[in-house]
Coordinates of C-alpha atoms and ligand atoms in Angstrom, one line a residue:
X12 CA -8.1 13.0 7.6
X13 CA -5.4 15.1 6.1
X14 CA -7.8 16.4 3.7
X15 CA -11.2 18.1 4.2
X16 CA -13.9 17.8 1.7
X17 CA -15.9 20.9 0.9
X18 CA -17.2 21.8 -2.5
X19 CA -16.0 25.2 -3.5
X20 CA -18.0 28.1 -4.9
X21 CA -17.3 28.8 -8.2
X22 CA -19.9 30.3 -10.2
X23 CA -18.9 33.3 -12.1
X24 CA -15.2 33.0 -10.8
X25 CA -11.8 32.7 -11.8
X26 CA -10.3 29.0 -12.4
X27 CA -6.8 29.4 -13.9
X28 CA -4.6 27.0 -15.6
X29 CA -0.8 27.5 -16.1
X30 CA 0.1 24.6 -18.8
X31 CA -0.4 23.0 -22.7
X32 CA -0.1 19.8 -22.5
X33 CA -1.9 16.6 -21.9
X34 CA -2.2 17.2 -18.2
X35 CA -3.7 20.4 -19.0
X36 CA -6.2 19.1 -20.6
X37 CA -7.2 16.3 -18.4
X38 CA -7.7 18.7 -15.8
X39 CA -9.6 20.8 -18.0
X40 CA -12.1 17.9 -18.7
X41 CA -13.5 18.0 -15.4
X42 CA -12.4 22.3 -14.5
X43 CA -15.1 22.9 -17.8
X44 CA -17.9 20.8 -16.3
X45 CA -18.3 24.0 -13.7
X46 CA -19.6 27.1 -14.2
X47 CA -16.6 29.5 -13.4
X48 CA -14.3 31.2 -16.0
X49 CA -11.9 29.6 -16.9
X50 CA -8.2 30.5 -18.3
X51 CA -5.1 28.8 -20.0
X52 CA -1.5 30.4 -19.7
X53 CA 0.3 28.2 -22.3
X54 CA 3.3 29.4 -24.6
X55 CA 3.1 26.7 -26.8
X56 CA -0.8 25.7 -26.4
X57 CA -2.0 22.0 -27.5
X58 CA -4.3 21.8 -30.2
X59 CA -7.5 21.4 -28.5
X60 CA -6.9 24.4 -26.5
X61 CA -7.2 26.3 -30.0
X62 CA -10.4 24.4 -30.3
X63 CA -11.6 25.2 -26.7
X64 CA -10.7 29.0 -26.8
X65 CA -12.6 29.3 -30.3
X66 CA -15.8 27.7 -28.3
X67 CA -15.0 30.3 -25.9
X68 CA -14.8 27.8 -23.4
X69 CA -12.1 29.0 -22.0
X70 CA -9.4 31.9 -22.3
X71 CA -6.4 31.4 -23.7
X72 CA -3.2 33.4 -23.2
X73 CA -0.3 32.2 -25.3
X74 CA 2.7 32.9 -23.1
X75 CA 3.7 31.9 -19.7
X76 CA 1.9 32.5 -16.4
X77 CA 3.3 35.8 -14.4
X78 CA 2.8 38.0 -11.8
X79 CA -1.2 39.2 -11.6
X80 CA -2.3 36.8 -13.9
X81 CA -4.1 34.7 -10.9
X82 CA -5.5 37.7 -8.9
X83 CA -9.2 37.1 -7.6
X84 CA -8.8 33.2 -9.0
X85 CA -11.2 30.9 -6.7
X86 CA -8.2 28.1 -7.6
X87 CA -5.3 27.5 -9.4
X88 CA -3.8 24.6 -11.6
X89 CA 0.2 23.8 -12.2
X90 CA 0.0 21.4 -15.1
X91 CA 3.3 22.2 -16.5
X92 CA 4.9 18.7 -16.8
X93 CA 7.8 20.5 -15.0
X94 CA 9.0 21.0 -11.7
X95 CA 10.3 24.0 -12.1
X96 CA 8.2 25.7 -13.8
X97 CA 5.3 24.5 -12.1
X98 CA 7.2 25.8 -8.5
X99 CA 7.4 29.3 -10.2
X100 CA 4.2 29.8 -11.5
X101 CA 3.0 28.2 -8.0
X102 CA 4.6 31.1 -6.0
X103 CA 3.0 33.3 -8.3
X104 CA -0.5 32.2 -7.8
X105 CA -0.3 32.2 -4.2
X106 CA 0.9 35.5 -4.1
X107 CA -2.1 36.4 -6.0
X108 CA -3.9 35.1 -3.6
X109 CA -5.1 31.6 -5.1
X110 CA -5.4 28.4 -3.6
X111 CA -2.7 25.9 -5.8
X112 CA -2.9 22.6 -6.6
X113 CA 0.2 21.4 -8.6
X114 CA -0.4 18.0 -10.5
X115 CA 0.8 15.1 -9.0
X116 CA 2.4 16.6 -6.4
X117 CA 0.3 16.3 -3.2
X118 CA 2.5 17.6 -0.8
X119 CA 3.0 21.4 -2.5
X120 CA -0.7 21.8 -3.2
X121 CA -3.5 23.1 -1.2
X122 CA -6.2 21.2 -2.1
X123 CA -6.7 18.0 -4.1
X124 CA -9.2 17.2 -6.9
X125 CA -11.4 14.4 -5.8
X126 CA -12.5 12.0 -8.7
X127 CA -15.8 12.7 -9.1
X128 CA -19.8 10.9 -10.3
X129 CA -21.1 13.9 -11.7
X130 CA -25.5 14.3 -11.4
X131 CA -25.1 17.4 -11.2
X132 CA -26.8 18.9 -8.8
X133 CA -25.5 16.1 -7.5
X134 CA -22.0 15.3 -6.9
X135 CA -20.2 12.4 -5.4
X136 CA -16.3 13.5 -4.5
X137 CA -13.7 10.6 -3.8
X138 CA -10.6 11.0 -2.5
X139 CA -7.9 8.8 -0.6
X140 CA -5.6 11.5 -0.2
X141 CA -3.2 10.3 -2.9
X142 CA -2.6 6.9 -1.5
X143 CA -4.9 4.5 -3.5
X144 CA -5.8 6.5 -6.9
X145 CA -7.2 2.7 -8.3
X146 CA -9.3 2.2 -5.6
X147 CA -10.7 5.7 -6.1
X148 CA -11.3 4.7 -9.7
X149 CA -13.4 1.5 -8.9
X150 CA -15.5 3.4 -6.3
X151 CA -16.1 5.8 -9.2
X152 CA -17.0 3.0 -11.6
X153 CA -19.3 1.2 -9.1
X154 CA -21.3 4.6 -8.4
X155 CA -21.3 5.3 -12.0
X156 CA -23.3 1.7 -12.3
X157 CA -25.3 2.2 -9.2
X158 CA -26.3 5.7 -9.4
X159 CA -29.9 6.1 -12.2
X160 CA -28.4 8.5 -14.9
X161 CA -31.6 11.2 -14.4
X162 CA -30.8 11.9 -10.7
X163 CA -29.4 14.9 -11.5
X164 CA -32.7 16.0 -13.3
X165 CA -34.7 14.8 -10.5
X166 CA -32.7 16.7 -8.1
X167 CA -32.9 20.1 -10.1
X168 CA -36.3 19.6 -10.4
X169 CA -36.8 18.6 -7.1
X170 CA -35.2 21.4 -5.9
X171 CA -37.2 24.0 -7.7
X172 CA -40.7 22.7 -6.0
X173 CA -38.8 22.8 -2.5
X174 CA -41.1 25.8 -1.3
X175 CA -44.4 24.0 -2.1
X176 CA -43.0 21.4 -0.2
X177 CA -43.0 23.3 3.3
X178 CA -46.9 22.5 3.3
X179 CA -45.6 19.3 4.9
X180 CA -44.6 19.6 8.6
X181 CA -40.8 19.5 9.3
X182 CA -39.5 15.9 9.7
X183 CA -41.0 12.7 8.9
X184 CA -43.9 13.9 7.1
X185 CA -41.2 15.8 4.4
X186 CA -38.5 13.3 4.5
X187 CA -41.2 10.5 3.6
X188 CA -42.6 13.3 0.6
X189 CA -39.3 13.3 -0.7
X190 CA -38.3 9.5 -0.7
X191 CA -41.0 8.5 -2.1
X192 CA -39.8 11.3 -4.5
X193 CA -36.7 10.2 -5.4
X194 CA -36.9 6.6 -5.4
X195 CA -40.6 6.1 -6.9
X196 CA -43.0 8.4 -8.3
X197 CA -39.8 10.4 -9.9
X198 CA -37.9 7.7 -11.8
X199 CA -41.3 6.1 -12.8
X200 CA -43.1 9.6 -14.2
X201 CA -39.8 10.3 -16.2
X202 CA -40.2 6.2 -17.4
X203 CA -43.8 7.4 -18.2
X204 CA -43.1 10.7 -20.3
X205 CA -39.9 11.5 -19.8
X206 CA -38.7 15.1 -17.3
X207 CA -41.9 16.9 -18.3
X208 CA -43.9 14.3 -16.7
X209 CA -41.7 15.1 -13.6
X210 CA -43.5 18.7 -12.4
X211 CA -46.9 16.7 -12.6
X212 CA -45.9 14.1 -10.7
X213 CA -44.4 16.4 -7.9
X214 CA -48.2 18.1 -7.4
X215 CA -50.1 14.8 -7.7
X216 CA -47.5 13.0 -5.0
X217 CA -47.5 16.3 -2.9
X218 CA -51.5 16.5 -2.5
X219 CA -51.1 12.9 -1.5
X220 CA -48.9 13.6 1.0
X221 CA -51.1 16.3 2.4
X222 CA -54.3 14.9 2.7
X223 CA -52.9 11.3 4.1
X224 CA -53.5 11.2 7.8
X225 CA -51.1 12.6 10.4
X226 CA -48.3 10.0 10.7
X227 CA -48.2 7.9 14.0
X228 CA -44.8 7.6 15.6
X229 CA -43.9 4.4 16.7
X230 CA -41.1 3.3 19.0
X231 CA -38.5 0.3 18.9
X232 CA -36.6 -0.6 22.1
X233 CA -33.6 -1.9 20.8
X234 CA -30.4 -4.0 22.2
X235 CA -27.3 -2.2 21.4
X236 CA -25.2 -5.3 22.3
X237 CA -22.3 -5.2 24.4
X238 CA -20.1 -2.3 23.0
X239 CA -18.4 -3.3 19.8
X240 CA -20.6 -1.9 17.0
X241 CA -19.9 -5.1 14.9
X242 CA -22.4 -6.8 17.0
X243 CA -25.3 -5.0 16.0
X244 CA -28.1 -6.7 14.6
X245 CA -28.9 -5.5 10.8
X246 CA -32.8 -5.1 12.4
X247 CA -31.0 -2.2 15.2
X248 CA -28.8 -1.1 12.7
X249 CA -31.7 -0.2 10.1
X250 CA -33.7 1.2 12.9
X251 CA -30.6 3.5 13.5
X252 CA -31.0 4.4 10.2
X253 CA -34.4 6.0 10.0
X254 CA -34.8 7.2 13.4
X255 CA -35.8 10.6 14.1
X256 CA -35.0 10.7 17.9
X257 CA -32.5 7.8 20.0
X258 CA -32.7 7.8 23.7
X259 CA -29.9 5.4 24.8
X260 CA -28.2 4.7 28.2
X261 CA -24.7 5.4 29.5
X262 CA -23.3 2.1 28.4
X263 CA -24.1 2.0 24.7
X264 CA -20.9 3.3 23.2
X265 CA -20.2 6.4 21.0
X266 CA -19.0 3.8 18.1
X267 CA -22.8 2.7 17.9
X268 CA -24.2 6.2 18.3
X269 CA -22.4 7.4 15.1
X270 CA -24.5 5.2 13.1
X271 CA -27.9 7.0 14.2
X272 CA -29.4 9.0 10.9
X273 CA -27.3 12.5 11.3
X274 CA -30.2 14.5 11.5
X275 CA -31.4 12.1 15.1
X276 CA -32.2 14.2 18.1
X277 CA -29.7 12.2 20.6
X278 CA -30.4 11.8 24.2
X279 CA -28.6 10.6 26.7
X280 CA -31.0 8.8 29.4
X281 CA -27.8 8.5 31.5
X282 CA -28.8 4.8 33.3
X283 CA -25.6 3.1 33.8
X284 CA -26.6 0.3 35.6
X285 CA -28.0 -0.2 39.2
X286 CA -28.7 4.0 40.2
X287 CA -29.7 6.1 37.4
X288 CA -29.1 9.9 36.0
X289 CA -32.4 9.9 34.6
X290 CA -35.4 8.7 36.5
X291 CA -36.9 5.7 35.0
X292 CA -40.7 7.5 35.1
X293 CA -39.3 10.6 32.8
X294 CA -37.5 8.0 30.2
X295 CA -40.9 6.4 30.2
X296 CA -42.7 10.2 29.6
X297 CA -39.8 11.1 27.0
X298 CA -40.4 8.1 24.7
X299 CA -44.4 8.7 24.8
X300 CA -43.6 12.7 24.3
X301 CA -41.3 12.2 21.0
X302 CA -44.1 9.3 19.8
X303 CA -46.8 11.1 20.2
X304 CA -45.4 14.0 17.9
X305 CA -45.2 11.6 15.4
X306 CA -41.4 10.8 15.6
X307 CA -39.9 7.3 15.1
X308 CA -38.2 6.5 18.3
X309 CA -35.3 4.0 18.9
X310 CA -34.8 3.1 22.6
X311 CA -31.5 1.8 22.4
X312 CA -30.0 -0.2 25.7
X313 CA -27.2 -1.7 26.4
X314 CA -27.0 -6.0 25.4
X315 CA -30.3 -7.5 24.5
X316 CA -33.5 -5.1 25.8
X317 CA -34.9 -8.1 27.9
X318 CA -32.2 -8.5 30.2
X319 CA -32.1 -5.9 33.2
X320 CA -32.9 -3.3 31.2
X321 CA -36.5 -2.0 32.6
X322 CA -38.3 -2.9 29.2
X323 CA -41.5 -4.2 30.7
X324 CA -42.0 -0.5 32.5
X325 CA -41.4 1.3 29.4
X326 CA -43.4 -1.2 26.9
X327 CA -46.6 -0.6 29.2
X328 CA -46.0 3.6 29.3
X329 CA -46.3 3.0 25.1
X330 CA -49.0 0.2 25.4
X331 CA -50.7 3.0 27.7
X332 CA -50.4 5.6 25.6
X333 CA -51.8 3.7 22.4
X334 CA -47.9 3.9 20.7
X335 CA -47.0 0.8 18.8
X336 CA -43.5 -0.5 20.3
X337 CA -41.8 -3.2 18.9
X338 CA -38.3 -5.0 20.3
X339 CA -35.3 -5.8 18.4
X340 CA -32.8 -8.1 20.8
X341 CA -29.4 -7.5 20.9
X342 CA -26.5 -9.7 22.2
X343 CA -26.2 -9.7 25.6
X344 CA -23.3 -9.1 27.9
X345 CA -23.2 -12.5 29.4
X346 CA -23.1 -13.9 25.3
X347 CA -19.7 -11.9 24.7
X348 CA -18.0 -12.2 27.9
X349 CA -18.3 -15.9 27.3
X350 CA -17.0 -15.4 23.8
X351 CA -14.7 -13.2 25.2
X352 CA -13.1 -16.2 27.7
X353 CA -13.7 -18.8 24.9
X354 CA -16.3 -20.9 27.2
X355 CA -19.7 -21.8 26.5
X356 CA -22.0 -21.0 29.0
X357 CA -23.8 -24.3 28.8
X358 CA -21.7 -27.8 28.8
X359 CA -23.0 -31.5 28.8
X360 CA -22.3 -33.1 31.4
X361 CA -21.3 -30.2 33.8
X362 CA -24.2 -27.8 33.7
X363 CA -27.3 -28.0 31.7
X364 CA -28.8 -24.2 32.8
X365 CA -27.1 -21.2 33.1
X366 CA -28.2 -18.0 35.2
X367 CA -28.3 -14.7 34.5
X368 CA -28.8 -12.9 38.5
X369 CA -28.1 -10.1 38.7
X370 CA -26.1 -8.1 41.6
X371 CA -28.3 -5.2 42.8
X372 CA -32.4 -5.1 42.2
X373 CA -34.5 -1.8 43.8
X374 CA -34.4 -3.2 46.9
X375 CA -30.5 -3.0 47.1
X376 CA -28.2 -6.3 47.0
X377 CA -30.4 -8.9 45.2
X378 CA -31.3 -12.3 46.9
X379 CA -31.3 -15.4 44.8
X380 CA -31.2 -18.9 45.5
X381 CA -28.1 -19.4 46.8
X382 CA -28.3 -23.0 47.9
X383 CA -28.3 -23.9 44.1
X384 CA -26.0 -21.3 42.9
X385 CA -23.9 -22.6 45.9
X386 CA -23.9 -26.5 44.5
X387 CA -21.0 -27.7 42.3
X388 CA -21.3 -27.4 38.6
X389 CA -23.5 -24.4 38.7
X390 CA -22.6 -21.8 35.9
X391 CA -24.1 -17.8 36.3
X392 CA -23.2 -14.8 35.1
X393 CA -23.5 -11.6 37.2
X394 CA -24.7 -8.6 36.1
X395 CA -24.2 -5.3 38.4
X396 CA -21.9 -7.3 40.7
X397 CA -19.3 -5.1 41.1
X398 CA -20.2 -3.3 44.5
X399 CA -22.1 -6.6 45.8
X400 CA -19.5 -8.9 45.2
X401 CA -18.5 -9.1 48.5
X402 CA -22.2 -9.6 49.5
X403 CA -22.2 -12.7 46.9
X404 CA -19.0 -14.0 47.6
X405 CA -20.3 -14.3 51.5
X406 CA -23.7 -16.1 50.9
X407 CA -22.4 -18.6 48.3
X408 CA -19.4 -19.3 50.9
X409 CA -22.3 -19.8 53.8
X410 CA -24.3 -22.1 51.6
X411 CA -21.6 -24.0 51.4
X412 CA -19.5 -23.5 48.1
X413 CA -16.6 -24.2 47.4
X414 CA -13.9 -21.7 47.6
X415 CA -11.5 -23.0 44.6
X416 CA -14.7 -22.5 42.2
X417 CA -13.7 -20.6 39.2
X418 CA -14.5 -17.2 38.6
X419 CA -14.0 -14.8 36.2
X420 CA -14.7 -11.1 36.0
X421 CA -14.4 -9.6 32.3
X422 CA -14.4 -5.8 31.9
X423 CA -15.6 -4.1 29.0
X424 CA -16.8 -7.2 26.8
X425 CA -16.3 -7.0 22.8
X426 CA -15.1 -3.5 23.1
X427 CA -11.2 -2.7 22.4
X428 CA -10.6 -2.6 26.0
X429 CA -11.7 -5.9 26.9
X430 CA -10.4 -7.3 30.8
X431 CA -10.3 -10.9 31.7
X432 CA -9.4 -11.3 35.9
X433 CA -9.6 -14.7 36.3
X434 CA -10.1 -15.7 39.8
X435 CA -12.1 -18.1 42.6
X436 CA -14.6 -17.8 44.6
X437 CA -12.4 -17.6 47.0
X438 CA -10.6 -14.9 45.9
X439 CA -13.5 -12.9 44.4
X440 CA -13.1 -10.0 47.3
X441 CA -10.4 -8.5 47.4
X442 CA -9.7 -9.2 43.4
X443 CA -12.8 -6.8 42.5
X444 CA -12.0 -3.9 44.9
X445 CA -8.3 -4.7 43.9
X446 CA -8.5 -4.6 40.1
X447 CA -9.5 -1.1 39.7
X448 CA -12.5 -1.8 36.8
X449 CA -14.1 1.2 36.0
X450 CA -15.8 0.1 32.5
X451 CA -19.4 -2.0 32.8
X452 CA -18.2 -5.6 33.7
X453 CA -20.2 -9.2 34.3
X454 CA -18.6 -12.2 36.2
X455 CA -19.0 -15.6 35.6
X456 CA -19.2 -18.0 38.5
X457 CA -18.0 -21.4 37.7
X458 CA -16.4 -20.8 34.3
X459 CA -12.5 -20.0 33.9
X460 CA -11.3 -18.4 30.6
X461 CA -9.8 -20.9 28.2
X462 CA -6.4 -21.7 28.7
X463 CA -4.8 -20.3 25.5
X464 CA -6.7 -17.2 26.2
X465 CA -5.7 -17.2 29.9
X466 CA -2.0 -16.5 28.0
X467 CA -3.0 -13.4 26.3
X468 CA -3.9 -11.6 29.7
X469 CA -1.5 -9.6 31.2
X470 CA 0.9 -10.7 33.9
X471 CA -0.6 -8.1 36.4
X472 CA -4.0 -8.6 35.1
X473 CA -4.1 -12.3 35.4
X474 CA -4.7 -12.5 39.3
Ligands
SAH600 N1 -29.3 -5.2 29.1 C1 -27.9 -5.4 29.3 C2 -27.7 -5.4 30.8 C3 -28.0 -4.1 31.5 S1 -27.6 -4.0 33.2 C4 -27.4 -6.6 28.7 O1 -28.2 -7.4 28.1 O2 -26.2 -6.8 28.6 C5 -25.9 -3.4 33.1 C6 -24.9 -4.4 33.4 O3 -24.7 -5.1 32.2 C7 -23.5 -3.9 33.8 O4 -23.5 -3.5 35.1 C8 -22.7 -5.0 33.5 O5 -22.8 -6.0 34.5 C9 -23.3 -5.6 32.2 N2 -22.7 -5.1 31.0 C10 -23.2 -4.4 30.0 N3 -22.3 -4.2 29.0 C11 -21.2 -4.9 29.3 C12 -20.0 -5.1 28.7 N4 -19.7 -4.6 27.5 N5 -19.0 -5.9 29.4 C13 -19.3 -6.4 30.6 N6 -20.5 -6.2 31.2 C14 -21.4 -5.5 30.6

């Protein structure tokens, strides 16, 4: 972003204008919808000017822009239709000490005008920096289309009866006062009777609000998926949206946290894994804490919820404590590291399950059937089997597998940073130690990434 939106104050300042002409003017269309003064330096004014300056809508001096003529000016327009003069009057401005935009030309001005959807109070600034002025215009005309033309009164209106507002407790109790604001009772009272029927709809809706029951919090543990924030489910996503506090682990990726409602309390849990930052028993307390006061909390783990992520110890802290707790699944690693090799993790003919084991479980290095896992044909993927791989590698070996079986370790799954280390059982130790993975990764045992995709890996990478 070369450009940083803020809205400028401008009440009861200076805005002034060095130019006649056309583009005068169409700046001037949108300079007059504020409330600063505004002034013209033009020698040889357009018409509408006259007009203008004899609604005192603005102030018109008929020569050219010089030196003092911009002092205390909040901003300043050079709408010459001429380099040169638009240069000189530029210096001038600055030197009075006024920010300069010069039209159509982006790189000698200080600030751009965004085009704008004006409700005012509310307004909606676009800007692509100059580059794509259509596409500006088409984001303008689809807002214009979208947004209900009395917004702007509802919002003045709204804002007037903010003080009776602070009845409601902070948070979820106000937020949900004010939606149903905005997007019902408002619109349909000024439907009813027009804006007078506005104010009396505010005081029925707010007595409403305050003599409905505390609010409940609730919690939803919800899979994050595997990194890449595309593979979000619209459920997590619109639980992102509304929640009031997120309390994710270490895995789930900053891309994903971004899309929690800005006003979100954010903590980090810090579980990455086997070993953990936070102790499971505190999570547990947090989520009931934050509930209990009423808040909507999203739990949001790494993959999908039900895979190695704890959920049945913190559903039964919320069952416990009488909080409702729903679960939205989320892709799990296994599903894009598969994707990510271009293998399905189920084949006819070859294997008809598939295993999810994981490396590590309280006790330390987890024990599975290995006598199966050990047969031919078998297909798992390993989750936490970084540090135990060694440990797996040795039983599948005793039980009597076969040390050419594929496997394949992939690194970072969906995300932009994606690994594939294709290997065999074999081989499995020292390829781990040796490959220096530091991101989250799961490894497939008897599955070997596709051939064309084999190509894309790097020479060094491709062990
Ligand atoms: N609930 C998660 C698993 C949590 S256990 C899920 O369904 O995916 C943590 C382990 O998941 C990591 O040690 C790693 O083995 C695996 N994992 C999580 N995200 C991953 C990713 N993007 N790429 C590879 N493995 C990942």
């Amino acid at each position: 972003m070369d450009h940083f939106p803020v809205f400028v104050a401008v009440a009861g300042r200076r805005i002034v204008l060095s130019g006649g002409g056309e583009a005068a003017l169409a700046k001037l269309r949108i300079i007059l919808k504020t409330t600063a003064h505004v002034s013209v330096f033009a020698a040889d004014p357009h018409a509408d000017l006259h007009r203008l300056a004899a609604e005192r809508r603005i102030t018109l001096v008929r020569r050219p822009l010089d030196h003092g003529d911009a002092l205390c000016a909040a901003l300043f327009y050079a709408a010459n239709e001429d380099d040169a003069e638009d240069a000189r009057v530029a210096a001038i401005a600055r030197a009075d000490g006024a920010r300069v935009n010069i039209v159509d030309n982006l790189g000698d001005s200080d600030f751009i005008t965004p085009a704008i959807v004006d409700r005012d109070p509310v307004t909606v600034a676009i800007g692509t920096e100059g580059a794509a002025p259509v596409l500006a215009r088409a984001i303008k005309a689809d807002l214009e289309e979208r947004l209900p033309k009395d917004l702007g009164v509802l919002a003045r209106i709204g804002k007037s009866f903010r003080h009776a507002v602070d009845i409601l407790p902070m948070g979820r109790k106000r937020r949900s006062f004010w939606s149903d604001f905005y997007f019902n009772d408002g619109p349909a009272a000024i439907e009813r009777g027009g804006p007078e029927a506005i104010l009396p709809a505010l005081g029925d809706l707010l007595d409403r609000h305050v003599t409905a029951g505390q609010t409940s919090g609730r919690v939803d543990l919800v899979g994050a998926g595997p990194g890449d924030p595309d593979l979000l489910t619209l459920k997590a996503r619109k639980a992102l949206d509304t929640a009031d506090v997120v309390i994710h682990d270490r895995l789930v990726t900053k891309d994903i946290l971004e899309l929690a409602r800005r006003e979100a309390l954010v903590i980090d849990a810090g579980k990455e894994g086997f070993g953990s930052a936070m102790a499971q028993d505190d999570i547990d307390a947090l989520i009931v804490e934050h509930a209990r006061a009423g808040a909507h909390v999203v739990r949001l783990k790494a993959g999908d919820p039900t895979v190695f992520g704890r959920l049945d110890e913190e559903l039964a802290a919320c069952e416990a404590a009488g909080i409702p707790a729903r679960i939205i699944p989320g892709i799990t690693a296994a599903s894009a590291a598969a994707a990510g090799i271009g293998q399905s993790l189920t084949r006819r003919g070859r294997n008809s399950a598939v295993r999810f084991v994981t490396g590590h479980d309280t006790k330390g290095y987890a024990d599975h059937d290995w006598k199966t896992l050990a047969a031919p044909g078998q297909v798992a993927a390993i989750y936490m089997g970084k540090r135990a791989a060694r440990f797996i590698q040795g039983r599948l070996l005793m039980h009597g597998a076969d040390p050419a079986t594929p496997v394949t370790i992939i690194e970072n799954a969906s995300r932009t940073d994606q690994r594939i280390i294709a290997t065999t059982l074999g081989n499995l130790e020292p390829t781990m130690s040796g490959s220096d993975i530091t991101g989250p990764a799961v490894t497939f045992l008897g599955l070997a990434p596709r051939e064309a995709l084999a190509i894309d890996i790097p020479e060094q990478e491709a062990i």
